[in-house]
GROMACS .gro file of C-alpha atoms in nm:
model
   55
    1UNK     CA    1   0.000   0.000   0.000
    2UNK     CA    2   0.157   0.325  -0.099
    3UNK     CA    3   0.294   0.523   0.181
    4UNK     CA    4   0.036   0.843   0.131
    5UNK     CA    5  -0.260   0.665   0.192
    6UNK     CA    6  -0.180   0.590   0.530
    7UNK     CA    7   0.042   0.925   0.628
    8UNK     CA    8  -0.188   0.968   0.932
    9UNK     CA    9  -0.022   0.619   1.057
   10UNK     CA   10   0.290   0.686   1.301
   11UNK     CA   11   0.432   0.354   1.171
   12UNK     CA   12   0.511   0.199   0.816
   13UNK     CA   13   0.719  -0.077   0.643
   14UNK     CA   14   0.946  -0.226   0.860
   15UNK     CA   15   0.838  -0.010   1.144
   16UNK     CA   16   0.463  -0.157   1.247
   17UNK     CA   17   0.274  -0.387   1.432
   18UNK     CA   18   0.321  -0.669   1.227
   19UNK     CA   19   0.694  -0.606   1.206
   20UNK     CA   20   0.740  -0.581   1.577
   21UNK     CA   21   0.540  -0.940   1.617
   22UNK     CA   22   0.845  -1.040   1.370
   23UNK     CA   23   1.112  -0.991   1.526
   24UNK     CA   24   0.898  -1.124   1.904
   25UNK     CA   25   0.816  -1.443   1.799
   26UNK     CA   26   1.181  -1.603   1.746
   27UNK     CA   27   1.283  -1.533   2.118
   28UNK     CA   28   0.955  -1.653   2.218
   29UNK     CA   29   0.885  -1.991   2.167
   30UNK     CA   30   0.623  -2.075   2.362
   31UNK     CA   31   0.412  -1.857   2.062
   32UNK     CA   32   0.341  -1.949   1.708
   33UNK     CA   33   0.118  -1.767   1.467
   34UNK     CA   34  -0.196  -1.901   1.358
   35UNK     CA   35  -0.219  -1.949   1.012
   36UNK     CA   36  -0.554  -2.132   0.999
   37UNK     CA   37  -0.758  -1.889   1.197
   38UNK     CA   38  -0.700  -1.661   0.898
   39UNK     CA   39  -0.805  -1.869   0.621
   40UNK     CA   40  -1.125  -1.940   0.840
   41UNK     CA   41  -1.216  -1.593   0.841
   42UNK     CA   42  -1.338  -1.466   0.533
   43UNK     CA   43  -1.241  -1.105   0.605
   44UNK     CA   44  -0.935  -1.020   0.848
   45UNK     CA   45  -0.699  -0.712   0.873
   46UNK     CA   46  -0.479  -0.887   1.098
   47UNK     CA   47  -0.327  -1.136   0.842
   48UNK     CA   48  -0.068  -1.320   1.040
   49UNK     CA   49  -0.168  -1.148   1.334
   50UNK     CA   50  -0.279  -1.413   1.532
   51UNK     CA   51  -0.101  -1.601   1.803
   52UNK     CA   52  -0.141  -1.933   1.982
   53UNK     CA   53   0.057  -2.038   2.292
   54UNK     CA   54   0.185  -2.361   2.236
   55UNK     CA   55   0.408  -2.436   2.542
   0.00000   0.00000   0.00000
């Protein structure tokens, strides 16, 4: 999405939620995301952005 459609956003590429979940999930192993809860929903904005604990 270009970067002037979403200047009201303090965050972008690289530098957002989603990027922050990133680089928390590999020193956190009890976590993994949870790919099938998006493909059951038929409308998400938090693709990849949701977690399971699985330890």
């Amino acid at each position: 999405m270009p970067a002037e459609l979403c200047a009201h956003r303090p965050w972008g590429q690289g530098n957002s939620p989603k990027s922050a979940v990133r680089a928390w999930l590999p020193q956190h192993p009890e976590f993994e995301q949870d790919l099938a809860l998006q493909h059951k929903l038929q409308i998400t904005v938090a693709q990849d952005g949701f977690l399971k604990r699985v330890r």
